Amino acid sequence: MFSSYDGLCTIGELAEHAGVSVKTVRFYSDRGLLPEASRSVGGHRRYAPEAIERLAMIRSLRGLDLPVPEVRRILDEQDERDGAGAGAGDADGTGGALEDAVAGRLRLLGSELAALRWREAALRLVQECPPAERPARLRLVGAVAAPPSTASLARFWRSWLPARMPARSVTAFLEAAVPHPPDDPRPAQVLAFARLHAFVTRPCDGGSGSSQPRAHGVAGARAPAVLYAGLAEAYELAGGELRRGAKPAPGEALDGFVDAYARTYGAHDTPAFRRVLAGRLAADPRIDRYWDLTAEVISAPGGRPEPTPGSAHDWLLAALEAQSEAAGHSGARAVSPR
């Protein structure tokens, strides 16, 4: 292949055959990716014919934007496999180092693409709003990273939930209460998430300093876990009703909702308990703004709003209030004189 008597080539010949610059060959050689076969009397690098194929492999890996350390691990693994003879390594001829490097790069690219899509939607949001509103809009969306983090939302809920609540129960609640930003957001979803971030990071907007529901004051280490586990099941059932467009009504979801509170308070599910519970829940502090914004973040464009724990709670409370009111009217008729 090469014109020299020993079949080796100079760095210039290798660069010419590979279609790269001498500087590129020297760079890979200096980093141990492209070993030299020998040096000439004058100290010039000389390479074996196999260097062409190895250089092509290096260029392919670098073309995938794999960093030099990853390329070195892949080449070292290939050298070990070649040294062990045919049949060594994976059955498909690829090594674990290559598979790990490609998987890692794909994860990184996924994050980078998500960040670009988020920035594009944020830019469109600013572009499409009236000029007078752009400074405020810029400050709002500029406070959110790209891709956005949900850490501020999780901190809000961790400070709001009962202090005695077990870690596993907290994790389960956070999975339902903290919305994950869409991978390909619309400008309106970017705006909703930015407003959600602002809501939970400003105490004046009802953040961690807001008053707590009465259920948080129930005594007993297991009480919060029992309550929130029961509520999660009831919210899931109510979410199905909301997706169907059903109006609030008694049923399995409401029974589970009431039972969660009854077990927490050590009470029995009776009509009287339901009336008292309806009054207590109606007087509890509300964070409707959080749930409204969450629904905007997670809902598909033009579709019915996705249920949230907040909207499910409202549906169940409306069903409980209607049932209690109907029972009260029925009792009044039963004792009225004829």
mmCIF file of C-alpha atoms in Angstrom, residues 1 8 15 38 74 77 123-124 136 140 223 227 236 254 256 306:
data_model
loop_
_atom_site.group_PDB
_atom_site.id
_atom_site.type_symbol
_atom_site.label_atom_id
_atom_site.label_comp_id
_atom_site.label_asym_id
_atom_site.label_seq_id
_atom_site.Cartn_x
_atom_site.Cartn_y
_atom_site.Cartn_z
ATOM 1 C CA MET A 1 0.000 0.000 0.000
ATOM 2 C CA LEU A 8 5.289 1.649 6.711
ATOM 3 C CA ALA A 15 -2.896 11.877 6.522
ATOM 4 C CA SER A 38 8.327 3.005 14.706
ATOM 5 C CA ILE A 74 -13.669 1.750 22.884
ATOM 6 C CA GLU A 77 -11.605 -2.811 24.335
ATOM 7 C CA LEU A 123 -38.770 32.645 22.508
ATOM 8 C CA ARG A 124 -42.062 32.303 20.621
ATOM 9 C CA ALA A 136 -42.331 41.128 32.426
ATOM 10 C CA LEU A 140 -40.947 35.315 34.186
ATOM 11 C CA ALA A 223 -52.300 9.127 60.166
ATOM 12 C CA LEU A 227 -54.974 9.616 54.677
ATOM 13 C CA GLU A 236 -57.474 8.240 40.588
ATOM 14 C CA LEU A 254 -66.657 9.298 46.829
ATOM 15 C CA GLY A 256 -63.100 5.856 49.013
ATOM 16 C CA GLU A 306 -56.067 16.483 32.357
#
